[in-house]
Amino acid sequence: MKILALDTSAKTATAAVVEEDQILCRASVTVNLTHSQTLLPLCDSMLTAAGMTLRDMDLFAVSMGPGSFTGLRIGIGAVKGMAQGLNKPCVGVSTLEALACNYTGLTGVVCAVMDARCQQVYTATFRLQGGYPERLTPDEALAIDELGEKLASLNEPITFVGDGAALCYEALKDRLSAVLSPPQLRLQDAASVGFAAQNFLQNGGQPLSAAELMPQYLRLPQAERELLAKTKK
């Protein structure tokens, strides 16, 4: 099964095609352009270089959150359009689980963290024992200090991965046995989204139609939070 996977949940826009345990092609950019400018040209050039087209895909996968509200909508919107146009199924994957998948096959505890601003992160923790990551905590939005308290209870080395990894490492390295993920494994990777989707299907998960695919936010967008705060005054 060929899976075209996308991730636009943070600053990096990334696309990949995976099949079984192989990455057939992969591309990413981390630049100061919007994903609406980079994503579709990125996919087109990647597929052209690999001698493939969208019609060759059996399934589309995308990170569905948490992450940037605008970024998620762009990636999910692109997948919905591709899948609907070709009448192909979709799978939505937790952005944090996909980040942990960057470490599939290794051992230890990985904490996926994305910068949610205001000294908060989107986070989930996973244990690796040479295979697919085993989830230890749900996806949640936490203050960095609160995350540090939770991780300290594990009493073992923690590897931080994600665009909030450096932030958490600097804030918590004196309280934890912390390891900062190397740059090549730290950021979102669409290949990991594809492998996470593959794992979901292999464990009995059912794909969605394009119409059913929706983002999963851990907190309200800023405009809605501000409106809610005003109504409570």
mmCIF file of C-alpha atoms in Angstrom:
data_model
loop_
_atom_site.group_PDB
_atom_site.id
_atom_site.type_symbol
_atom_site.label_atom_id
_atom_site.label_comp_id
_atom_site.label_asym_id
_atom_site.label_seq_id
_atom_site.Cartn_x
_atom_site.Cartn_y
_atom_site.Cartn_z
ATOM 1 C CA MET A 1 0.000 0.000 0.000
ATOM 2 C CA LYS A 2 1.406 3.361 -1.051
ATOM 3 C CA ILE A 3 0.643 6.134 1.451
ATOM 4 C CA LEU A 4 1.135 9.812 0.695
ATOM 5 C CA ALA A 5 1.646 11.556 4.040
ATOM 6 C CA LEU A 6 1.753 15.252 4.910
ATOM 7 C CA ASP A 7 2.602 17.266 8.011
ATOM 8 C CA THR A 8 2.024 21.022 8.236
ATOM 9 C CA SER A 9 1.430 21.242 11.986
ATOM 10 C CA ALA A 10 4.386 23.568 12.660
ATOM 11 C CA LYS A 11 6.952 25.620 10.733
ATOM 12 C CA THR A 12 8.185 22.634 8.721
ATOM 13 C CA ALA A 13 6.137 21.527 5.726
ATOM 14 C CA THR A 14 6.914 17.917 4.890
ATOM 15 C CA ALA A 15 5.626 15.278 2.480
ATOM 16 C CA ALA A 16 6.537 11.638 1.913
ATOM 17 C CA VAL A 17 5.403 8.431 0.263
ATOM 18 C CA VAL A 18 5.868 5.226 2.250
ATOM 19 C CA GLU A 19 5.126 1.626 1.325
ATOM 20 C CA GLU A 20 5.471 -1.213 3.839
ATOM 21 C CA ASP A 21 8.758 -0.448 5.650
ATOM 22 C CA GLN A 22 10.239 1.741 2.910
ATOM 23 C CA ILE A 23 10.363 5.485 2.355
ATOM 24 C CA LEU A 24 9.917 5.843 -1.402
ATOM 25 C CA CYS A 25 10.390 9.605 -1.430
ATOM 26 C CA ARG A 26 10.448 12.451 1.065
ATOM 27 C CA ALA A 27 10.755 16.249 0.985
ATOM 28 C CA SER A 28 10.574 19.056 3.528
ATOM 29 C CA VAL A 29 11.115 22.796 3.875
ATOM 30 C CA THR A 30 11.533 24.936 6.999
ATOM 31 C CA VAL A 31 11.429 28.482 5.695
ATOM 32 C CA ASN A 32 9.583 31.727 6.333
ATOM 33 C CA LEU A 33 6.841 31.021 3.795
ATOM 34 C CA THR A 34 3.300 29.886 4.470
ATOM 35 C CA HIS A 35 2.391 26.254 3.925
ATOM 36 C CA SER A 36 -0.148 27.393 1.350
ATOM 37 C CA GLN A 37 2.842 28.603 -0.707
ATOM 38 C CA THR A 38 5.100 25.589 -0.229
ATOM 39 C CA LEU A 39 3.048 22.431 0.295
ATOM 40 C CA LEU A 40 1.567 21.664 -3.132
ATOM 41 C CA PRO A 41 4.724 22.588 -5.096
ATOM 42 C CA LEU A 42 6.674 20.427 -2.626
ATOM 43 C CA CYS A 43 4.385 17.441 -3.258
ATOM 44 C CA ASP A 44 4.407 17.946 -7.014
ATOM 45 C CA SER A 45 8.183 18.155 -7.317
ATOM 46 C CA MET A 46 8.668 15.187 -4.977
ATOM 47 C CA LEU A 47 6.288 12.929 -6.892
ATOM 48 C CA THR A 48 7.694 14.034 -10.245
ATOM 49 C CA ALA A 49 11.243 13.243 -9.121
ATOM 50 C CA ALA A 50 10.076 9.807 -7.939
ATOM 51 C CA GLY A 51 8.155 9.077 -11.153
ATOM 52 C CA MET A 52 4.821 8.816 -9.358
ATOM 53 C CA THR A 53 1.465 10.586 -9.463
ATOM 54 C CA LEU A 54 -1.354 11.053 -6.970
ATOM 55 C CA ARG A 55 -3.277 8.296 -8.750
ATOM 56 C CA ASP A 56 -0.610 5.808 -7.660
ATOM 57 C CA MET A 57 -1.517 6.393 -4.004
ATOM 58 C CA ASP A 58 -3.752 3.962 -2.109
ATOM 59 C CA LEU A 59 -4.279 6.140 0.950
ATOM 60 C CA PHE A 60 -3.592 9.661 2.209
ATOM 61 C CA ALA A 61 -2.344 10.388 5.730
ATOM 62 C CA VAL A 62 -1.933 13.680 7.546
ATOM 63 C CA SER A 63 -1.040 14.986 10.995
ATOM 64 C CA MET A 64 -4.376 16.129 12.443
ATOM 65 C CA GLY A 65 -3.066 17.928 15.528
ATOM 66 C CA PRO A 66 -2.120 19.337 17.823
ATOM 67 C CA GLY A 67 -0.277 22.198 16.196
ATOM 68 C CA SER A 68 -0.692 25.491 14.409
ATOM 69 C CA PHE A 69 -4.382 26.050 13.698
ATOM 70 C CA THR A 70 -3.690 27.522 10.252
ATOM 71 C CA GLY A 71 -1.031 24.945 9.436
ATOM 72 C CA LEU A 72 -3.274 22.029 10.338
ATOM 73 C CA ARG A 73 -6.109 23.379 8.233
ATOM 74 C CA ILE A 74 -3.812 23.711 5.205
ATOM 75 C CA GLY A 75 -2.466 20.155 5.443
ATOM 76 C CA ILE A 76 -5.829 18.583 6.179
ATOM 77 C CA GLY A 77 -7.497 20.634 3.466
ATOM 78 C CA ALA A 78 -4.915 19.435 0.944
ATOM 79 C CA VAL A 79 -5.440 15.795 1.889
ATOM 80 C CA LYS A 80 -9.224 16.177 1.826
ATOM 81 C CA GLY A 81 -9.011 17.604 -1.678
ATOM 82 C CA MET A 82 -6.690 14.905 -2.974
ATOM 83 C CA ALA A 83 -8.635 12.071 -1.366
ATOM 84 C CA GLN A 84 -12.032 13.315 -2.439
ATOM 85 C CA GLY A 85 -10.902 13.953 -6.000
ATOM 86 C CA LEU A 86 -9.530 10.421 -6.311
ATOM 87 C CA ASN A 87 -12.115 8.714 -4.057
ATOM 88 C CA LYS A 88 -9.351 7.382 -1.796
ATOM 89 C CA PRO A 89 -9.420 6.853 2.010
ATOM 90 C CA CYS A 90 -7.615 8.962 4.634
ATOM 91 C CA VAL A 91 -6.041 8.494 8.044
ATOM 92 C CA GLY A 92 -5.456 11.284 10.541
ATOM 93 C CA VAL A 93 -2.488 10.859 12.897
ATOM 94 C CA SER A 94 -1.561 12.590 16.154
ATOM 95 C CA THR A 95 1.270 15.015 15.426
ATOM 96 C CA LEU A 96 2.911 14.029 18.721
ATOM 97 C CA GLU A 97 2.715 10.311 17.989
ATOM 98 C CA ALA A 98 4.270 10.911 14.590
ATOM 99 C CA LEU A 99 7.130 12.824 16.248
ATOM 100 C CA ALA A 100 7.757 9.857 18.557
ATOM 101 C CA CYS A 101 7.829 7.644 15.462
ATOM 102 C CA ASN A 102 11.036 9.424 14.431
ATOM 103 C CA TYR A 103 12.596 7.157 17.089
ATOM 104 C CA THR A 104 10.910 3.867 16.105
ATOM 105 C CA GLY A 105 13.267 0.935 16.614
ATOM 106 C CA LEU A 106 15.266 2.587 19.401
ATOM 107 C CA THR A 107 14.844 2.256 23.158
ATOM 108 C CA GLY A 108 14.106 4.709 25.951
ATOM 109 C CA VAL A 109 11.492 7.340 26.795
ATOM 110 C CA VAL A 110 10.657 10.043 24.265
ATOM 111 C CA CYS A 111 8.689 13.165 25.132
ATOM 112 C CA ALA A 112 7.194 14.864 22.072
ATOM 113 C CA VAL A 113 6.770 18.599 22.649
ATOM 114 C CA MET A 114 5.469 21.381 20.435
ATOM 115 C CA ASP A 115 5.724 25.035 21.394
ATOM 116 C CA ALA A 116 2.200 26.256 22.229
ATOM 117 C CA ARG A 117 3.558 29.652 23.393
ATOM 118 C CA CYS A 118 3.010 31.389 26.737
ATOM 119 C CA GLN A 119 5.331 28.834 28.427
ATOM 120 C CA GLN A 120 3.024 25.994 27.386
ATOM 121 C CA VAL A 121 3.612 22.987 25.159
ATOM 122 C CA TYR A 122 1.526 20.377 23.424
ATOM 123 C CA THR A 123 2.989 17.121 24.633
ATOM 124 C CA ALA A 124 2.762 13.339 24.940
ATOM 125 C CA THR A 125 5.246 10.801 26.274
ATOM 126 C CA PHE A 126 6.113 7.427 24.743
ATOM 127 C CA ARG A 127 8.242 4.423 25.638
ATOM 128 C CA LEU A 128 10.339 2.701 22.994
ATOM 129 C CA GLN A 129 11.509 -0.879 23.325
ATOM 130 C CA GLY A 130 12.935 -1.562 19.893
ATOM 131 C CA GLY A 131 9.594 -1.321 18.105
ATOM 132 C CA TYR A 132 6.707 1.076 17.585
ATOM 133 C CA PRO A 133 6.350 3.715 20.348
ATOM 134 C CA GLU A 134 4.083 2.756 23.253
ATOM 135 C CA ARG A 135 2.005 5.683 24.456
ATOM 136 C CA LEU A 136 2.407 6.569 28.155
ATOM 137 C CA THR A 137 0.326 9.776 28.254
ATOM 138 C CA PRO A 138 -2.450 11.317 26.154
ATOM 139 C CA ASP A 139 -1.942 14.360 23.966
ATOM 140 C CA GLU A 140 -2.335 17.384 26.229
ATOM 141 C CA ALA A 141 -1.465 21.061 26.612
ATOM 142 C CA LEU A 142 0.676 21.694 29.709
ATOM 143 C CA ALA A 143 2.764 24.411 31.277
ATOM 144 C CA ILE A 144 6.450 23.503 30.984
ATOM 145 C CA ASP A 145 6.835 23.344 34.778
ATOM 146 C CA GLU A 146 3.873 20.959 35.019
ATOM 147 C CA LEU A 147 5.389 18.762 32.328
ATOM 148 C CA GLY A 148 8.655 18.705 34.276
ATOM 149 C CA GLU A 149 6.855 17.458 37.378
ATOM 150 C CA LYS A 150 5.213 14.634 35.431
ATOM 151 C CA LEU A 151 8.428 13.564 33.733
ATOM 152 C CA ALA A 152 10.379 13.610 37.012
ATOM 153 C CA SER A 153 8.092 10.869 38.321
ATOM 154 C CA LEU A 154 9.401 8.497 35.641
ATOM 155 C CA ASN A 155 12.893 8.750 37.134
ATOM 156 C CA GLU A 156 14.725 7.871 33.906
ATOM 157 C CA PRO A 157 16.388 9.688 30.967
ATOM 158 C CA ILE A 158 13.981 11.618 28.722
ATOM 159 C CA THR A 159 14.650 12.502 25.094
ATOM 160 C CA PHE A 160 12.837 15.636 23.909
ATOM 161 C CA VAL A 161 11.677 15.682 20.279
ATOM 162 C CA GLY A 162 9.658 18.334 18.417
ATOM 163 C CA ASP A 163 9.861 22.058 17.781
ATOM 164 C CA GLY A 164 9.532 22.629 21.540
ATOM 165 C CA ALA A 165 12.399 20.254 22.371
ATOM 166 C CA ALA A 166 15.108 22.901 22.837
ATOM 167 C CA LEU A 167 12.738 25.055 24.897
ATOM 168 C CA CYS A 168 11.908 22.191 27.278
ATOM 169 C CA TYR A 169 15.481 20.948 27.422
ATOM 170 C CA GLU A 170 16.785 24.346 28.520
ATOM 171 C CA ALA A 171 13.984 24.793 31.056
ATOM 172 C CA LEU A 172 14.159 21.305 32.567
ATOM 173 C CA LYS A 173 17.714 19.989 32.107
ATOM 174 C CA ASP A 174 18.630 20.806 35.711
ATOM 175 C CA ARG A 175 15.616 18.890 37.041
ATOM 176 C CA LEU A 176 15.668 15.859 34.741
ATOM 177 C CA SER A 177 18.072 13.498 33.060
ATOM 178 C CA ALA A 178 17.232 15.181 29.757
ATOM 179 C CA VAL A 179 18.509 14.553 26.226
ATOM 180 C CA LEU A 180 17.916 16.935 23.311
ATOM 181 C CA SER A 181 17.029 15.187 20.068
ATOM 182 C CA PRO A 182 19.587 15.764 17.282
ATOM 183 C CA PRO A 183 18.444 18.120 14.494
ATOM 184 C CA GLN A 184 17.896 15.340 11.952
ATOM 185 C CA LEU A 185 15.352 13.618 14.228
ATOM 186 C CA ARG A 186 13.877 16.607 16.007
ATOM 187 C CA LEU A 187 11.241 18.054 13.687
ATOM 188 C CA GLN A 188 8.091 16.763 12.016
ATOM 189 C CA ASP A 189 8.668 14.165 9.305
ATOM 190 C CA ALA A 190 5.878 13.089 6.946
ATOM 191 C CA ALA A 191 7.447 9.635 6.631
ATOM 192 C CA SER A 192 6.738 9.123 10.336
ATOM 193 C CA VAL A 193 3.136 10.234 9.718
ATOM 194 C CA GLY A 194 2.897 7.578 7.036
ATOM 195 C CA PHE A 195 4.313 4.855 9.273
ATOM 196 C CA ALA A 196 1.980 5.895 12.111
ATOM 197 C CA ALA A 197 -0.972 5.589 9.718
ATOM 198 C CA GLN A 198 0.312 2.195 8.652
ATOM 199 C CA ASN A 199 0.527 1.052 12.280
ATOM 200 C CA PHE A 200 -3.021 2.314 12.903
ATOM 201 C CA LEU A 201 -4.383 0.223 10.028
ATOM 202 C CA GLN A 202 -2.362 -2.870 10.982
ATOM 203 C CA ASN A 203 -3.911 -2.725 14.457
ATOM 204 C CA GLY A 204 -7.473 -2.723 13.192
ATOM 205 C CA GLY A 205 -8.050 1.001 12.727
ATOM 206 C CA GLN A 206 -10.457 2.055 10.018
ATOM 207 C CA PRO A 207 -9.646 4.786 7.496
ATOM 208 C CA LEU A 208 -11.883 7.814 7.046
ATOM 209 C CA SER A 209 -13.505 9.394 4.036
ATOM 210 C CA ALA A 210 -12.336 12.850 3.015
ATOM 211 C CA ALA A 211 -15.483 14.365 4.534
ATOM 212 C CA GLU A 212 -14.823 12.726 7.921
ATOM 213 C CA LEU A 213 -11.231 13.947 8.306
ATOM 214 C CA MET A 214 -11.056 16.782 10.848
ATOM 215 C CA PRO A 215 -8.325 18.540 12.875
ATOM 216 C CA GLN A 216 -7.917 17.686 16.564
ATOM 217 C CA TYR A 217 -7.169 20.810 18.616
ATOM 218 C CA LEU A 218 -6.122 20.638 22.264
ATOM 219 C CA ARG A 219 -7.254 24.169 22.985
ATOM 220 C CA LEU A 220 -9.410 26.834 21.338
ATOM 221 C CA PRO A 221 -7.909 29.189 18.749
ATOM 222 C CA GLN A 222 -6.672 32.491 20.214
ATOM 223 C CA ALA A 223 -9.608 34.499 18.822
ATOM 224 C CA GLU A 224 -12.097 32.157 20.481
ATOM 225 C CA ARG A 225 -10.157 32.212 23.773
ATOM 226 C CA GLU A 226 -10.176 36.014 23.786
ATOM 227 C CA LEU A 227 -13.897 36.127 23.005
ATOM 228 C CA LEU A 228 -14.615 33.631 25.783
ATOM 229 C CA ALA A 229 -12.556 35.681 28.247
ATOM 230 C CA LYS A 230 -14.542 38.818 27.359
ATOM 231 C CA THR A 231 -17.897 37.093 27.845
ATOM 232 C CA LYS A 232 -16.860 35.955 31.342
ATOM 233 C CA LYS A 233 -16.107 39.482 32.525
#
